[in-house]
């Protein structure tokens, strides 16, 4: 116990000795950081308050415009959806259909079940471009914009999980 007490003061003494030059460097940098604008960290350029608020207002306007564009339902746009059977799923005679772009993907699932004559309890797995199963709340227009090929959206369907 007596041997531990001499090492404790020397450890605390070395940390205070190391902190003294850091405090002196911070004190020397504080007057050089600016003319009292109170902007924050030393070394970072200070933006005038008017410029910062104008930039924030412009960003908020862009976000509001993007949300309005996303929420707007354009009934004139229709997406050509091409259904492709996978595995032992029945092949449809007509596999090209036009579906409004603002419909959710769940409407595509309901439509395909009706076309195939399947009940809601029958297994049906749908994939976009043979790669992933989209969420039911994705819009057909967004899926087409991101994953459309050759002027239409390819939807693969199967009775069992294929790519999941």
Short mmCIF file of C-alpha atoms in Angstrom, two decimals:
data_model
loop_
_atom_site.label_atom_id
_atom_site.label_comp_id
_atom_site.label_asym_id
_atom_site.label_seq_id
_atom_site.Cartn_x
_atom_site.Cartn_y
_atom_site.Cartn_z
CA UNK A 1 0.00 0.00 0.00
CA UNK A 2 2.82 2.42 0.82
CA UNK A 3 4.48 1.71 -2.53
CA UNK A 4 1.29 2.58 -4.40
CA UNK A 5 0.98 6.08 -2.96
CA UNK A 6 4.29 7.43 -4.42
CA UNK A 7 3.35 6.31 -7.95
CA UNK A 8 -0.12 7.88 -7.80
CA UNK A 9 1.13 11.47 -7.28
CA UNK A 10 3.73 11.10 -10.02
CA UNK A 11 1.10 9.85 -12.47
CA UNK A 12 -1.18 12.76 -11.68
CA UNK A 13 1.76 15.15 -11.81
CA UNK A 14 2.72 13.96 -15.29
CA UNK A 15 -0.82 14.34 -16.59
CA UNK A 16 -1.08 17.90 -15.28
CA UNK A 17 2.33 18.67 -16.76
CA UNK A 18 1.15 17.35 -20.14
CA UNK A 19 -2.11 19.30 -19.87
CA UNK A 20 -0.34 22.61 -19.26
CA UNK A 21 1.19 22.92 -22.77
CA UNK A 22 -2.17 21.90 -24.34
CA UNK A 23 -3.98 24.58 -22.33
CA UNK A 24 -1.38 27.17 -23.33
CA UNK A 25 -1.78 26.23 -27.02
CA UNK A 26 -5.56 26.54 -26.76
CA UNK A 27 -5.26 29.93 -25.07
CA UNK A 28 -2.90 31.14 -27.80
CA UNK A 29 -5.27 29.93 -30.57
CA UNK A 30 -8.39 31.53 -29.04
CA UNK A 31 -7.52 35.18 -29.81
CA UNK A 32 -6.40 34.29 -33.35
CA UNK A 33 -9.69 32.51 -34.25
CA UNK A 34 -11.68 35.61 -35.10
CA UNK A 35 -13.14 38.86 -33.94
CA UNK A 36 -15.50 37.51 -31.31
CA UNK A 37 -18.09 36.00 -33.67
CA UNK A 38 -18.51 32.98 -31.37
CA UNK A 39 -18.83 30.60 -34.30
CA UNK A 40 -17.44 27.49 -32.64
CA UNK A 41 -14.18 25.62 -33.05
CA UNK A 42 -10.89 27.38 -33.67
CA UNK A 43 -9.63 27.25 -37.22
CA UNK A 44 -13.05 26.83 -38.91
CA UNK A 45 -14.22 29.79 -40.97
CA UNK A 46 -17.26 31.52 -39.53
CA UNK A 47 -20.30 31.97 -41.77
CA UNK A 48 -22.33 35.08 -41.27
CA UNK A 49 -25.67 34.35 -39.67
CA UNK A 50 -27.62 35.69 -42.67
CA UNK A 51 -25.79 33.38 -45.09
CA UNK A 52 -26.34 30.34 -42.89
CA UNK A 53 -30.05 31.03 -42.46
CA UNK A 54 -30.47 31.65 -46.20
CA UNK A 55 -28.76 28.35 -46.98
CA UNK A 56 -30.99 26.53 -44.48
CA UNK A 57 -34.10 28.13 -45.98
CA UNK A 58 -33.04 27.12 -49.49
CA UNK A 59 -32.40 23.54 -48.37
CA UNK A 60 -35.80 23.41 -46.65
CA UNK A 61 -37.47 24.66 -49.85
CA UNK A 62 -35.72 21.96 -51.90
CA UNK A 63 -36.85 19.27 -49.46
CA UNK A 64 -40.44 20.54 -49.52
CA UNK A 65 -40.42 20.56 -53.34
CA UNK A 66 -39.04 17.00 -53.46
CA UNK A 67 -41.71 15.77 -51.06
CA UNK A 68 -44.48 17.46 -53.05
CA UNK A 69 -43.19 15.87 -56.25
CA UNK A 70 -43.06 12.44 -54.57
CA UNK A 71 -46.59 12.74 -53.16
CA UNK A 72 -48.16 14.05 -56.36
CA UNK A 73 -50.19 11.38 -58.15
CA UNK A 74 -49.90 11.60 -61.90
CA UNK A 75 -52.75 9.55 -63.31
CA UNK A 76 -51.64 10.08 -66.89
CA UNK A 77 -48.53 7.94 -66.51
CA UNK A 78 -48.85 4.22 -66.93
CA UNK A 79 -46.11 1.64 -66.61
CA UNK A 80 -45.95 -1.44 -68.81
CA UNK A 81 -45.45 -4.42 -66.53
CA UNK A 82 -44.22 -7.69 -68.01
CA UNK A 83 -44.89 -10.82 -65.99
CA UNK A 84 -42.52 -13.78 -66.34
CA UNK A 85 -43.24 -17.17 -64.80
CA UNK A 86 -40.50 -18.92 -62.83
CA UNK A 87 -40.30 -22.62 -62.05
CA UNK A 88 -43.66 -24.39 -61.98
CA UNK A 89 -45.78 -21.21 -61.96
CA UNK A 90 -48.44 -21.16 -64.68
CA UNK A 91 -47.59 -19.11 -67.77
CA UNK A 92 -50.03 -16.36 -68.65
CA UNK A 93 -51.30 -16.00 -72.24
CA UNK A 94 -50.96 -12.21 -72.10
CA UNK A 95 -48.02 -11.16 -69.97
CA UNK A 96 -47.93 -7.41 -70.76
CA UNK A 97 -50.19 -5.09 -68.75
CA UNK A 98 -50.39 -1.32 -68.24
CA UNK A 99 -50.63 -0.28 -64.59
CA UNK A 100 -50.85 3.31 -63.33
CA UNK A 101 -47.56 4.56 -61.94
CA UNK A 102 -48.94 5.77 -58.60
CA UNK A 103 -50.32 2.32 -57.65
CA UNK A 104 -48.54 0.50 -54.87
CA UNK A 105 -46.84 -2.81 -55.63
CA UNK A 106 -49.47 -4.51 -53.49
CA UNK A 107 -51.98 -3.68 -56.25
CA UNK A 108 -49.76 -5.62 -58.68
CA UNK A 109 -49.84 -8.63 -56.33
CA UNK A 110 -53.65 -8.45 -56.06
CA UNK A 111 -53.97 -8.04 -59.84
CA UNK A 112 -51.73 -11.03 -60.57
CA UNK A 113 -53.63 -13.21 -58.09
CA UNK A 114 -56.86 -12.27 -59.87
CA UNK A 115 -55.40 -13.00 -63.32
CA UNK A 116 -54.08 -16.39 -62.21
CA UNK A 117 -57.25 -17.23 -60.29
CA UNK A 118 -55.37 -17.82 -57.04
CA UNK A 119 -56.75 -17.33 -53.56
CA UNK A 120 -55.06 -15.05 -51.05
CA UNK A 121 -53.78 -18.10 -49.14
CA UNK A 122 -51.94 -19.58 -52.15
CA UNK A 123 -48.19 -19.01 -52.20
CA UNK A 124 -47.06 -16.32 -54.63
CA UNK A 125 -43.59 -14.77 -54.72
CA UNK A 126 -42.85 -11.74 -56.89
CA UNK A 127 -39.43 -10.38 -57.84
CA UNK A 128 -38.18 -7.41 -59.84
CA UNK A 129 -35.68 -8.28 -62.60
CA UNK A 130 -35.03 -11.74 -61.13
CA UNK A 131 -33.23 -10.23 -58.17
CA UNK A 132 -35.27 -8.89 -55.25
CA UNK A 133 -38.77 -8.82 -53.79
CA UNK A 134 -39.99 -5.22 -53.46
CA UNK A 135 -41.93 -3.94 -50.46
CA UNK A 136 -45.71 -3.87 -50.95
CA UNK A 137 -45.80 -0.11 -50.31
CA UNK A 138 -43.31 0.75 -53.09
CA UNK A 139 -44.97 2.56 -55.97
CA UNK A 140 -44.89 1.04 -59.43
CA UNK A 141 -43.59 4.32 -60.86
CA UNK A 142 -40.61 4.42 -58.49
CA UNK A 143 -39.77 0.78 -59.24
CA UNK A 144 -39.96 1.49 -62.96
CA UNK A 145 -37.74 4.59 -62.66
CA UNK A 146 -35.11 2.65 -60.75
CA UNK A 147 -35.31 -0.82 -62.30
CA UNK A 148 -37.19 -0.51 -65.59
CA UNK A 149 -35.58 -2.21 -68.60
CA UNK A 150 -36.42 -1.95 -72.29
CA UNK A 151 -39.39 0.31 -71.62
CA UNK A 152 -41.15 -1.90 -69.10
CA UNK A 153 -40.91 -3.29 -65.57
CA UNK A 154 -40.15 -7.00 -65.43
CA UNK A 155 -41.94 -8.82 -62.60
CA UNK A 156 -41.04 -12.47 -62.11
CA UNK A 157 -43.54 -14.63 -60.23
CA UNK A 158 -43.24 -18.07 -58.68
CA UNK A 159 -45.09 -20.47 -56.40
CA UNK A 160 -42.03 -20.93 -54.18
CA UNK A 161 -39.17 -18.71 -53.02
CA UNK A 162 -36.63 -18.36 -55.81
CA UNK A 163 -34.15 -15.55 -55.08
CA UNK A 164 -35.27 -14.25 -51.70
#
